[in-house]
Short mmCIF file of C-alpha atoms and ligand atoms in Angstrom, two decimals:
data_model
loop_
_atom_site.label_atom_id
_atom_site.label_comp_id
_atom_site.label_asym_id
_atom_site.label_seq_id
_atom_site.Cartn_x
_atom_site.Cartn_y
_atom_site.Cartn_z
CA MET A 25 0.00 0.04 0.00
CA GLU A 26 1.17 3.49 -0.90
CA HIS A 27 2.25 5.12 2.39
CA ALA A 28 3.86 8.42 1.86
CA PRO A 29 2.74 10.68 4.73
CA VAL A 30 2.46 14.04 3.08
CA SER A 31 4.83 16.11 4.96
CA PRO A 32 6.25 19.52 4.23
CA LYS A 33 9.37 18.86 6.32
CA SER A 34 11.51 17.76 3.40
CA GLY A 35 13.89 20.58 2.67
CA HIS A 36 13.76 21.86 6.32
CA GLN A 37 16.75 21.75 8.51
CA ALA A 38 16.12 19.09 11.31
CA VAL A 39 17.46 18.20 14.76
CA VAL A 40 16.97 14.79 16.39
CA VAL A 41 16.24 13.89 19.92
CA LEU A 42 17.58 10.55 20.97
CA ASP A 43 15.30 9.10 23.63
CA PHE A 44 17.11 7.29 26.46
CA GLY A 45 13.82 6.77 28.36
CA GLY A 46 13.54 10.02 30.27
CA GLN A 47 10.20 11.59 30.56
CA TYR A 48 11.11 14.77 28.69
CA ALA A 49 11.78 13.63 24.95
CA GLN A 50 8.54 15.06 23.72
CA LEU A 51 9.01 18.24 25.76
CA ILE A 52 12.59 18.78 24.35
CA ALA A 53 11.29 18.29 20.74
CA ARG A 54 8.52 20.82 21.40
CA ARG A 55 11.05 23.41 22.74
CA VAL A 56 13.19 23.02 19.68
CA ARG A 57 10.31 23.45 17.39
CA ASP A 58 9.21 26.45 19.33
CA LEU A 59 12.58 27.91 18.40
CA ASN A 60 11.81 27.32 14.72
CA VAL A 61 13.90 24.23 14.10
CA TYR A 62 12.09 21.14 12.99
CA CYS A 63 12.74 18.30 15.51
CA GLU A 64 12.07 14.57 15.61
CA ILE A 65 12.54 11.87 18.24
CA LYS A 66 14.30 8.58 17.62
CA PRO A 67 15.34 5.60 19.96
CA TYR A 68 18.73 5.86 21.57
CA SER A 69 19.74 2.76 19.64
CA SER A 70 19.46 4.57 16.18
CA SER A 71 22.48 3.80 13.87
CA PRO A 72 24.73 6.72 12.96
CA GLU A 73 23.79 6.28 9.28
CA SER A 74 20.21 6.94 10.07
CA LEU A 75 21.12 10.27 11.73
CA SER A 76 23.56 11.70 9.21
CA HIS A 77 21.13 14.26 7.85
CA TYR A 78 20.47 15.91 11.04
CA LYS A 79 22.10 19.35 12.05
CA GLY A 80 22.34 18.35 15.62
CA ILE A 81 21.57 15.57 18.21
CA ILE A 82 20.17 15.85 21.61
CA PHE A 83 20.34 12.97 24.11
CA THR A 84 17.60 12.96 26.63
CA GLY A 85 17.73 12.11 30.28
CA GLY A 86 17.08 8.61 31.38
CA PRO A 87 16.14 6.59 34.37
CA GLY A 88 19.15 4.98 35.81
CA SER A 89 22.95 4.80 36.00
CA VAL A 90 25.21 4.31 32.93
CA TYR A 91 26.88 1.48 34.84
CA ALA A 92 23.64 -0.46 35.52
CA SER A 93 23.50 -3.71 33.50
CA GLY A 94 21.43 -3.07 30.30
CA ALA A 95 21.78 0.73 30.69
CA PRO A 96 20.86 2.34 27.47
CA LEU A 97 23.92 3.54 25.57
CA CYS A 98 24.09 4.97 22.01
CA SER A 99 26.22 3.67 19.12
CA PRO A 100 29.84 5.14 19.62
CA GLY A 101 29.89 6.06 16.00
CA ILE A 102 27.53 9.04 16.85
CA PHE A 103 30.40 10.93 18.32
CA GLN A 104 32.46 10.48 15.26
CA MET A 105 30.13 12.02 12.69
CA GLY A 106 31.08 15.58 13.28
CA ILE A 107 27.46 16.46 14.11
CA PRO A 108 26.99 18.56 17.26
CA VAL A 109 25.68 16.62 20.19
CA LEU A 110 24.02 18.06 23.43
CA GLY A 111 23.62 15.46 26.18
CA ILE A 112 21.08 16.25 28.85
CA CYS A 113 21.42 14.73 32.51
CA TYR A 114 21.72 11.01 31.79
CA GLY A 115 22.52 11.95 28.29
CA ALA A 116 25.50 13.99 29.47
CA GLN A 117 26.61 10.99 31.55
CA VAL A 118 26.41 8.64 28.60
CA MET A 119 28.60 11.10 26.66
CA ALA A 120 31.15 11.20 29.57
CA HIS A 121 31.15 7.44 30.10
CA MET A 122 31.38 6.52 26.45
CA LEU A 123 34.18 8.95 25.68
CA GLY A 124 36.42 7.74 28.59
CA GLY A 125 35.36 9.84 31.53
CA MET A 126 33.88 8.71 34.78
CA VAL A 127 30.45 8.93 36.29
CA GLN A 128 29.94 8.43 39.97
CA PRO A 129 27.23 8.96 42.63
CA ALA A 130 27.23 12.72 43.31
CA SER A 131 28.59 13.92 46.62
CA ALA A 132 25.24 15.36 47.32
CA PRO A 133 22.38 14.50 44.88
CA GLU A 134 20.59 17.50 43.58
CA PHE A 135 16.91 17.61 43.06
CA GLY A 136 15.13 20.92 42.06
CA LYS A 137 16.07 24.45 41.61
CA THR A 138 19.84 25.01 41.78
CA THR A 139 21.88 28.14 41.19
CA THR A 140 24.39 27.61 38.52
CA SER A 141 27.17 29.67 37.17
CA PHE A 142 28.34 29.35 33.51
CA GLU A 143 31.75 29.87 31.87
CA ILE A 144 32.04 33.08 29.96
CA GLY A 145 33.03 32.26 26.42
CA SER A 146 31.25 28.95 26.11
CA PRO A 147 29.10 29.04 22.96
CA LEU A 148 26.29 27.01 24.72
CA PHE A 149 26.00 29.70 27.49
CA GLU A 150 26.40 32.93 25.46
CA GLY A 151 24.33 35.59 27.08
CA VAL A 152 23.33 33.38 30.02
CA PRO A 153 24.11 34.83 33.49
CA GLN A 154 24.39 32.97 36.77
CA SER A 155 20.83 31.69 37.31
CA VAL A 156 18.58 28.86 38.57
CA THR A 157 18.63 25.55 36.72
CA TRP A 158 16.56 22.54 37.28
CA MET A 159 18.56 19.51 38.50
CA SER A 160 17.35 15.95 39.10
CA HIS A 161 20.24 13.43 39.47
CA ASN A 162 21.91 11.01 41.72
CA ASP A 163 24.96 10.52 39.58
CA ALA A 164 27.31 13.23 38.20
CA VAL A 165 30.43 13.45 35.94
CA ALA A 166 33.38 12.79 38.31
CA GLN A 167 36.09 12.83 35.70
CA LEU A 168 35.93 14.60 32.41
CA PRO A 169 36.61 12.71 29.17
CA LYS A 170 39.88 13.70 27.36
CA GLY A 171 39.43 17.04 25.50
CA PHE A 172 36.55 18.18 27.56
CA SER A 173 36.45 20.92 30.20
CA SER A 174 33.85 21.93 32.72
CA CYS A 175 31.81 24.93 31.61
CA ALA A 176 29.23 25.38 34.46
CA LYS A 177 29.13 24.61 38.09
CA SER A 178 26.75 24.63 41.04
CA ALA A 179 27.41 24.36 44.79
CA HIS A 180 27.45 20.55 44.66
CA CYS A 181 28.20 19.89 41.09
CA PRO A 182 31.62 20.92 39.77
CA VAL A 183 30.61 19.58 36.30
CA ALA A 184 27.11 21.07 35.93
CA ALA A 185 28.04 21.24 32.07
CA MET A 186 31.03 20.04 30.11
CA GLU A 187 32.16 20.84 26.54
CA ASN A 188 34.56 19.88 23.88
CA ARG A 189 34.19 22.92 21.59
CA GLU A 190 36.34 21.57 18.85
CA ARG A 191 34.24 18.50 18.45
CA LYS A 192 31.01 20.35 19.21
CA LEU A 193 30.09 17.95 22.02
CA PHE A 194 28.26 19.35 25.00
CA GLY A 195 26.70 17.86 28.12
CA VAL A 196 24.50 19.53 30.74
CA GLN A 197 23.59 17.95 34.07
CA PHE A 198 20.39 20.07 34.49
CA HIS A 199 17.38 20.18 32.34
CA PRO A 200 17.37 23.23 30.05
CA GLU A 201 13.95 22.02 28.54
CA VAL A 202 11.88 22.61 31.71
CA ALA A 203 10.39 25.95 32.54
CA HIS A 204 12.16 26.00 35.92
CA THR A 205 15.47 26.54 34.29
CA GLU A 206 15.51 30.25 33.97
CA HIS A 207 17.50 30.53 30.80
CA GLY A 208 16.84 27.06 29.40
CA SER A 209 15.31 28.35 26.23
CA GLN A 210 18.40 30.57 25.62
CA ILE A 211 20.61 27.66 26.13
CA LEU A 212 18.75 25.43 23.67
CA HIS A 213 18.69 28.47 21.21
CA ASN A 214 22.50 28.75 21.50
CA PHE A 215 22.90 25.05 20.81
CA LEU A 216 20.64 25.20 17.72
CA TYR A 217 21.84 28.43 16.18
CA ILE A 218 25.43 28.93 17.36
CA VAL A 219 26.64 25.31 17.71
CA CYS A 220 24.62 23.58 15.01
CA GLY A 221 24.33 26.55 12.67
CA CYS A 222 20.53 26.21 12.29
CA THR A 223 18.87 29.18 10.55
CA GLY A 224 15.35 28.77 11.88
CA ASP A 225 13.42 27.62 8.83
CA TRP A 226 10.51 25.76 10.45
CA GLU A 227 7.45 27.99 10.78
CA MET A 228 4.11 26.74 11.69
CA ASN A 229 2.50 29.45 9.40
CA SER A 230 4.12 27.95 6.37
CA PHE A 231 2.95 24.43 7.35
CA THR A 232 -0.66 24.89 6.18
CA GLN A 233 0.29 26.36 2.80
CA GLU A 234 3.02 23.81 2.11
CA THR A 235 0.88 20.87 3.24
CA VAL A 236 -2.03 21.84 1.10
CA GLU A 237 0.30 22.19 -1.93
CA ALA A 238 1.87 18.83 -1.27
CA LEU A 239 -1.51 17.14 -0.86
CA LYS A 240 -2.76 18.57 -4.15
CA GLU A 241 0.24 17.08 -5.86
CA ARG A 242 0.12 13.78 -4.22
CA ILE A 243 -3.55 13.13 -4.36
CA GLY A 244 -4.13 14.56 -7.87
CA GLY A 245 -7.60 13.61 -9.03
CA ARG A 246 -8.08 10.60 -6.73
CA LYS A 247 -10.92 10.32 -4.28
CA VAL A 248 -10.29 10.38 -0.50
CA LEU A 249 -12.27 9.08 2.33
CA CYS A 250 -11.96 10.21 5.92
CA GLY A 251 -13.46 8.88 9.19
CA LEU A 252 -14.31 12.02 11.10
CA SER A 253 -14.71 11.72 14.90
CA GLY A 254 -15.20 15.37 15.73
CA GLY A 255 -11.94 15.26 17.59
CA VAL A 256 -9.29 17.91 16.66
CA ASP A 257 -6.89 15.58 14.89
CA SER A 258 -9.38 14.04 12.43
CA SER A 259 -10.99 17.44 11.91
CA VAL A 260 -7.83 19.22 11.11
CA ALA A 261 -6.60 16.37 8.83
CA ALA A 262 -9.82 16.49 6.93
CA MET A 263 -9.84 20.30 6.69
CA LEU A 264 -6.38 20.24 5.17
CA VAL A 265 -7.36 17.56 2.60
CA HIS A 266 -10.52 19.40 1.90
CA ARG A 267 -8.61 22.60 1.11
CA ALA A 268 -6.44 20.52 -1.21
CA VAL A 269 -9.01 18.47 -3.10
CA GLY A 270 -12.51 19.93 -2.15
CA LYS A 271 -15.29 17.62 -3.02
CA ASN A 272 -13.00 14.76 -3.83
CA LEU A 273 -12.93 14.21 -0.08
CA THR A 274 -15.85 12.51 1.64
CA CYS A 275 -15.99 12.33 5.38
CA ILE A 276 -17.91 9.72 7.27
CA PHE A 277 -19.02 10.52 10.70
CA VAL A 278 -20.35 7.50 12.64
CA ASP A 279 -22.63 8.76 15.33
CA HIS A 280 -22.70 5.76 17.82
CA GLY A 281 -25.14 7.57 20.10
CA LEU A 282 -22.48 7.67 22.85
CA LEU A 283 -21.23 11.22 22.10
CA ARG A 284 -21.56 14.06 24.54
CA LYS A 285 -24.69 16.16 24.52
CA ASP A 286 -25.25 17.94 21.21
CA GLU A 287 -21.85 16.89 19.87
CA GLY A 288 -23.10 15.04 16.79
CA ASP A 289 -24.96 18.16 15.73
CA LEU A 290 -22.00 20.45 16.17
CA VAL A 291 -19.76 18.28 13.97
CA GLU A 292 -22.44 18.17 11.32
CA GLN A 293 -23.08 21.81 11.39
CA VAL A 294 -19.45 22.82 11.19
CA PHE A 295 -18.32 20.53 8.38
CA ARG A 296 -21.43 20.22 6.26
CA GLN A 297 -22.93 23.66 6.66
CA GLU A 298 -20.03 26.07 7.39
CA PHE A 299 -17.45 24.32 5.28
CA ASP A 300 -19.41 22.63 2.68
CA MET A 301 -17.81 19.40 2.84
CA ASN A 302 -19.07 16.08 1.67
CA LEU A 303 -20.14 14.64 5.03
CA ILE A 304 -22.07 11.54 5.60
CA ARG A 305 -23.42 11.36 9.15
CA VAL A 306 -24.46 7.76 10.01
CA ASN A 307 -26.91 7.76 12.88
CA ALA A 308 -26.07 4.30 14.10
CA ALA A 309 -27.19 4.66 17.76
CA GLY A 310 -29.72 1.96 17.43
CA ARG A 311 -27.28 -0.50 16.00
CA PHE A 312 -24.70 0.22 18.70
CA LEU A 313 -27.34 -0.08 21.55
CA ASP A 314 -28.60 -3.44 20.22
CA LYS A 315 -25.07 -4.82 20.23
CA LEU A 316 -24.34 -3.43 23.66
CA ALA A 317 -27.52 -4.79 25.27
CA GLY A 318 -26.49 -6.69 28.42
CA VAL A 319 -22.84 -5.96 28.11
CA THR A 320 -21.20 -4.84 31.30
CA ASP A 321 -17.61 -5.94 31.03
CA PRO A 322 -15.39 -2.94 30.11
CA GLU A 323 -13.08 -4.80 27.63
CA ARG A 324 -16.19 -6.42 25.95
CA LYS A 325 -17.80 -2.95 25.57
CA ARG A 326 -14.66 -1.69 23.82
CA LYS A 327 -14.51 -4.70 21.50
CA VAL A 328 -18.15 -4.52 20.56
CA ILE A 329 -17.89 -0.74 19.76
CA GLY A 330 -14.66 -1.14 17.80
CA GLU A 331 -16.12 -3.94 15.72
CA GLU A 332 -19.49 -2.35 15.07
CA PHE A 333 -17.66 0.89 14.16
CA ILE A 334 -15.81 -0.89 11.39
CA ARG A 335 -18.82 -2.62 10.14
CA VAL A 336 -20.74 0.69 9.80
CA PHE A 337 -17.75 2.37 8.25
CA GLU A 338 -17.25 -0.35 5.70
CA ALA A 339 -20.97 -0.34 4.75
CA GLU A 340 -20.85 3.32 3.94
CA ALA A 341 -17.50 3.09 2.11
CA VAL A 342 -18.94 0.44 -0.05
CA LYS A 343 -21.84 2.70 -1.02
CA LEU A 344 -19.47 5.37 -2.19
CA GLY A 345 -17.91 3.15 -4.93
CA ARG A 346 -14.27 3.50 -5.73
CA VAL A 347 -12.22 5.54 -3.20
CA GLU A 348 -8.56 5.43 -3.61
CA LEU A 349 -7.06 6.98 -0.46
CA LEU A 350 -7.94 6.99 3.20
CA CYS A 351 -7.19 10.17 5.28
CA GLN A 352 -6.31 9.70 8.99
CA GLY A 353 -5.59 12.12 11.85
CA THR A 354 -2.46 10.39 13.02
CA ILE A 355 -0.25 12.83 14.96
CA TYR A 356 3.44 12.70 15.92
CA PRO A 357 3.07 11.25 19.36
CA ASP A 358 1.06 8.38 17.78
CA VAL A 359 4.03 7.31 15.64
CA VAL A 360 7.01 8.21 17.64
CA GLU A 361 9.02 5.17 18.69
CA SER A 362 10.10 5.77 22.17
CA GLY A 363 13.59 4.93 23.63
CA THR A 364 12.86 2.11 25.98
CA GLY A 365 10.26 -0.69 26.12
CA GLN A 366 6.60 -0.11 25.69
CA ALA A 367 4.24 -0.07 28.67
CA ALA A 368 1.91 -2.95 29.11
CA VAL A 369 -1.46 -2.62 27.44
CA ILE A 370 -3.85 -1.74 30.22
CA LYS A 371 -6.92 -1.11 27.98
CA SER A 372 -7.50 -1.95 24.30
CA HIS A 373 -7.95 1.59 23.02
CA HIS A 374 -10.34 2.03 20.13
CA ASN A 375 -9.39 4.74 17.79
CA VAL A 376 -12.01 6.01 15.48
CA GLY A 377 -9.34 6.52 12.88
CA GLY A 378 -8.03 2.92 13.39
CA LEU A 379 -9.80 1.26 10.45
CA PRO A 380 -9.09 -2.02 8.89
CA GLU A 381 -6.41 -2.47 6.24
CA ASP A 382 -8.51 -4.66 4.18
CA ILE A 383 -11.02 -1.98 3.00
CA GLY A 384 -8.76 -1.81 -0.04
CA PHE A 385 -7.37 1.72 -0.29
CA GLU A 386 -4.30 2.44 -2.44
CA GLY A 387 -2.67 4.43 0.30
CA LEU A 388 -3.02 6.45 3.45
CA VAL A 389 -2.99 10.36 3.84
CA GLU A 390 -1.74 11.32 7.14
CA PRO A 391 -1.04 15.20 6.87
CA LEU A 392 -0.42 15.65 10.65
CA ARG A 393 2.10 12.90 11.17
CA ASP A 394 4.83 15.35 12.03
CA LEU A 395 2.89 17.54 14.48
CA PHE A 396 2.35 17.69 18.19
CA LYS A 397 -1.14 18.22 19.55
CA ASP A 398 -0.75 21.98 20.17
CA GLU A 399 0.76 22.47 16.68
CA VAL A 400 -2.35 20.63 15.24
CA ARG A 401 -4.49 23.09 17.13
CA ARG A 402 -2.58 26.03 15.79
CA VAL A 403 -3.22 24.73 12.26
CA GLY A 404 -6.79 24.08 13.02
CA LEU A 405 -7.36 27.68 14.10
CA GLU A 406 -5.53 28.90 11.03
CA LEU A 407 -7.92 26.85 8.90
CA GLY A 408 -10.92 28.53 10.58
CA ILE A 409 -12.16 25.54 12.52
CA PRO A 410 -14.26 26.90 15.52
CA GLU A 411 -12.43 27.03 18.84
CA LYS A 412 -15.01 24.55 20.29
CA LEU A 413 -13.72 21.84 18.08
CA VAL A 414 -10.00 22.90 18.18
CA TRP A 415 -9.93 22.86 21.92
CA ARG A 416 -12.17 19.80 22.26
CA GLN A 417 -10.63 17.76 25.02
CA PRO A 418 -9.61 14.12 24.29
CA PHE A 419 -12.60 11.93 23.99
CA PRO A 420 -12.32 8.15 23.90
CA GLY A 421 -13.37 6.29 20.78
CA PRO A 422 -15.90 4.11 22.66
CA GLY A 423 -17.43 7.49 23.96
CA LEU A 424 -19.62 7.50 26.97
CA ALA A 425 -19.79 3.69 26.98
CA VAL A 426 -16.61 3.62 29.14
CA ARG A 427 -18.02 6.23 31.41
CA ILE A 428 -21.27 4.41 32.09
CA ILE A 429 -20.41 1.63 34.63
CA GLY A 430 -22.73 -1.35 34.08
CA GLU A 431 -25.29 -1.70 31.45
CA ILE A 432 -25.73 0.89 28.73
CA ALA A 433 -29.33 1.97 28.09
CA PRO A 434 -30.79 5.14 26.53
CA ASP A 435 -31.98 6.66 29.78
CA ARG A 436 -28.57 6.07 31.48
CA ILE A 437 -26.85 7.68 28.44
CA GLU A 438 -29.15 10.65 28.72
CA THR A 439 -28.52 10.97 32.49
CA LEU A 440 -24.78 10.98 31.96
CA GLN A 441 -24.96 13.42 29.00
CA ASN A 442 -26.83 15.94 31.07
CA ALA A 443 -24.68 15.64 34.13
CA ASP A 444 -21.59 16.00 31.94
CA ALA A 445 -22.98 19.00 30.08
CA ILE A 446 -23.48 20.84 33.48
CA PHE A 447 -20.11 19.99 34.60
CA ARG A 448 -18.58 21.35 31.35
CA GLU A 449 -20.77 24.47 31.52
CA GLU A 450 -19.62 25.30 35.00
CA VAL A 451 -15.97 24.67 34.25
CA ALA A 452 -16.28 27.18 31.33
CA HIS A 453 -18.05 29.58 33.57
CA PHE A 454 -15.11 29.52 35.95
CA GLY A 455 -12.70 30.14 32.99
CA LEU A 456 -10.93 26.86 33.55
CA GLU A 457 -11.55 25.07 30.30
CA ARG A 458 -8.08 25.27 28.93
CA GLN A 459 -6.38 24.85 32.19
CA ILE A 460 -7.62 21.31 32.79
CA GLY A 461 -6.32 18.46 30.65
CA GLN A 462 -9.56 16.39 30.82
CA TYR A 463 -12.63 16.54 32.76
CA PHE A 464 -15.98 14.64 32.55
CA ALA A 465 -18.69 13.01 34.47
CA VAL A 466 -19.03 9.26 35.12
CA LEU A 467 -22.17 7.38 35.89
CA THR A 468 -20.89 5.05 38.56
CA GLY A 469 -23.58 2.42 38.72
CA THR A 470 -23.63 2.91 42.58
CA ARG A 471 -27.09 3.62 43.93
CA SER A 472 -27.55 5.42 47.09
CA VAL A 473 -30.29 6.68 49.32
CA GLY A 474 -31.23 10.26 49.23
CA VAL A 475 -33.99 12.56 50.47
CA MET A 476 -35.92 14.70 48.14
CA GLY A 477 -38.80 16.77 49.21
CA ASP A 478 -40.26 14.78 52.08
CA GLY A 479 -39.57 11.33 50.39
CA ARG A 480 -36.91 8.96 50.26
CA SER A 481 -35.15 8.55 46.95
CA TYR A 482 -32.75 6.00 45.63
CA GLY A 483 -30.78 7.19 42.79
CA GLU A 484 -27.54 7.00 40.73
CA THR A 485 -24.24 8.42 41.79
CA ILE A 486 -22.22 10.66 39.43
CA ALA A 487 -18.56 11.01 39.80
CA LEU A 488 -16.69 14.04 38.53
CA ARG A 489 -13.18 13.58 37.18
CA ALA A 490 -10.73 16.29 36.21
CA VAL A 491 -7.09 15.52 35.55
CA ASN A 492 -4.00 17.33 34.38
CA THR A 493 -1.43 15.45 32.36
CA THR A 494 1.40 15.84 29.90
CA ASP A 495 1.31 12.74 28.11
CA PHE A 496 -1.80 10.85 29.38
CA MET A 497 0.43 8.09 30.65
CA THR A 498 0.45 9.69 34.08
CA ALA A 499 -2.09 12.22 35.46
CA ASP A 500 -2.82 14.14 38.53
CA TRP A 501 -6.35 14.97 39.82
CA VAL A 502 -7.03 18.72 39.70
CA GLU A 503 -7.76 20.76 42.78
CA LEU A 504 -10.92 22.24 41.57
CA PRO A 505 -12.28 25.19 43.59
CA TYR A 506 -14.78 24.00 46.17
CA GLU A 507 -17.19 26.65 44.88
CA LEU A 508 -17.16 25.05 41.45
CA LEU A 509 -17.66 21.62 42.87
CA GLY A 510 -20.57 22.78 44.92
CA ARG A 511 -22.33 24.42 42.03
CA VAL A 512 -21.91 21.48 39.90
CA SER A 513 -23.15 19.08 42.47
CA ASN A 514 -26.04 21.24 43.35
CA ARG A 515 -27.14 21.69 39.74
CA ILE A 516 -26.79 18.00 38.94
CA VAL A 517 -28.96 16.71 41.74
CA ASN A 518 -31.48 19.32 41.08
CA GLU A 519 -31.54 19.29 37.25
CA VAL A 520 -30.83 15.66 36.30
CA PRO A 521 -33.65 13.23 37.26
CA GLY A 522 -32.53 10.07 38.94
CA VAL A 523 -29.22 11.34 40.35
CA THR A 524 -29.13 11.62 44.25
CA ARG A 525 -25.36 11.93 44.87
CA VAL A 526 -22.24 13.60 43.35
CA VAL A 527 -18.75 12.64 44.28
CA TYR A 528 -15.32 13.87 43.16
CA ASP A 529 -12.60 11.44 42.06
CA VAL A 530 -9.22 12.21 43.79
CA THR A 531 -7.14 9.48 42.40
CA SER A 532 -4.06 10.04 40.29
CA LYS A 533 -2.88 7.79 37.42
CA PRO A 534 -1.26 5.46 38.40
CA PRO A 535 -2.74 3.66 40.16
CA ALA A 536 -6.08 4.55 38.56
CA THR A 537 -6.45 5.22 34.88
CA ILE A 538 -8.07 8.41 33.66
CA GLU A 539 -11.24 6.80 32.39
CA TRP A 540 -13.21 4.56 34.79
CA GLU A 541 -13.39 1.65 32.40
P1 XMP B 26 -6.75 5.87 30.43
O1 XMP B 26 -8.23 5.69 30.93
O2 XMP B 26 -6.23 4.68 29.68
O3 XMP B 26 -6.89 7.09 29.24
O4 XMP B 26 -5.88 6.45 31.49
C1 XMP B 26 -5.83 7.80 28.72
C2 XMP B 26 -6.39 8.71 27.66
O5 XMP B 26 -6.93 7.95 26.51
C3 XMP B 26 -8.22 8.21 26.34
N1 XMP B 26 -8.89 6.98 25.96
C4 XMP B 26 -9.04 6.57 24.70
N2 XMP B 26 -8.92 7.21 23.53
N3 XMP B 26 -9.76 5.40 22.33
C5 XMP B 26 -9.24 6.63 22.34
O6 XMP B 26 -9.15 7.24 21.29
C6 XMP B 26 -10.02 4.65 23.49
O7 XMP B 26 -10.47 3.56 23.44
C7 XMP B 26 -9.61 5.29 24.74
N4 XMP B 26 -9.67 4.87 26.00
C8 XMP B 26 -9.20 5.83 26.74
C9 XMP B 26 -8.75 8.73 27.65
O8 XMP B 26 -9.92 9.57 27.46
C10 XMP B 26 -7.58 9.47 28.07
O9 XMP B 26 -7.45 10.79 27.51
#
């Protein structure tokens, strides 16, 4: 199958982040892109040949000690290529260790804000005064490799940074990518522009234009099909393709009846009415509910919905006749191969875009494969997609099914939709919409006794969940204002029939997951 992700990056200078398993690989790549240099992430084990076209290489931090058995180390050939390297934390220790220096447990491990002074004359620290850096390490470079000198120090770390200017190899013990490092952005800027000689040719503004042109060329007169979920990724991908080929794109929006209140109508209104796209909305709630009748097991729910989704989609695709290409909203974090092993599968995620290979397309069109989420949002706004959709929070493919514990029935869906809508309204009212990563209501399936009027009631319990997260792998519950919680609770028990109790979920991930099922 033809698989050329249309990408405008060809021709742009690029820097690569080698992921040694630290938690900041994506953050580093984002920071670099913010400095107008295109940046990708690759595993630490990448071969030197596969890296030869990059202007610079950044090693991330990592979990352990370079001396631990099985500790991730890169190919030694990377240091011989003449490409500048910046090692961060564990990455700096890898550099020191592999080039003949020595790493040892630090005399005093440093965690957190640390005052650091920088060597005047080091290209990495040009214009950077003594200031706070963010440290997080047990080990430190105890003996420099040959040809290196120390170029920064803190109270407990004589080698807070090291350099071999001639070979353009640099290592920093602190984390320039995190906001707590006062001049971190300047340090990365110096590495990119002074050391690597980048010119800053990656601009999000040119992305839309370049991508539309590239899509026109690649697609030509062929017909494209897109599964639209109403989420930001598939919406932006579809809009880009629509700009390029207009009515040769058809979008199928499967409404499984498990969307949030009024969401299906919003998607239809935006894409069909405002943008005049070929949009087929399949109202399949009945089909899905039939298949879900009596199903209470979370994994089974996911499977049923995933399968049914594909059946509905296939049936519609067949009706359209010959369609050559499939457009998907895959984004960079979906494709990036991380440095160390993958986490265990906790839930079988169902992605609305995850369609079967055997529908028989000639190829895939994935115009967002190179972008991070917030970059996708920027493109979406540029394309004129309404903020409501661009800032739509992540929503699981199986929809409200995984937020309704126990059996799924029309009345329970309605109860949850109404409670969830109130929660969202109040969060917006408090101006917190964009400050919370994800928030929603859950119908817990727990019944409890209440008193309403003069009588006893016995109704459902709604749980509210609000989390902040950077990567959805870990998450913290949000300390919502009591006033907000109070208002939401009050409104839900008064306005949503059948609910007698509202609770707030104060569990982080891990050990809990974000969704309840
Ligand atoms: P969990 O519950 O695993 O969720 O902590 C992590 C993130 O993934 C979303 N999620 C899904 N997204 N299909 C999706 O596209 C799914 O089946 C699915 N299940 C969970 C969840 O909303 C959260 O943002």
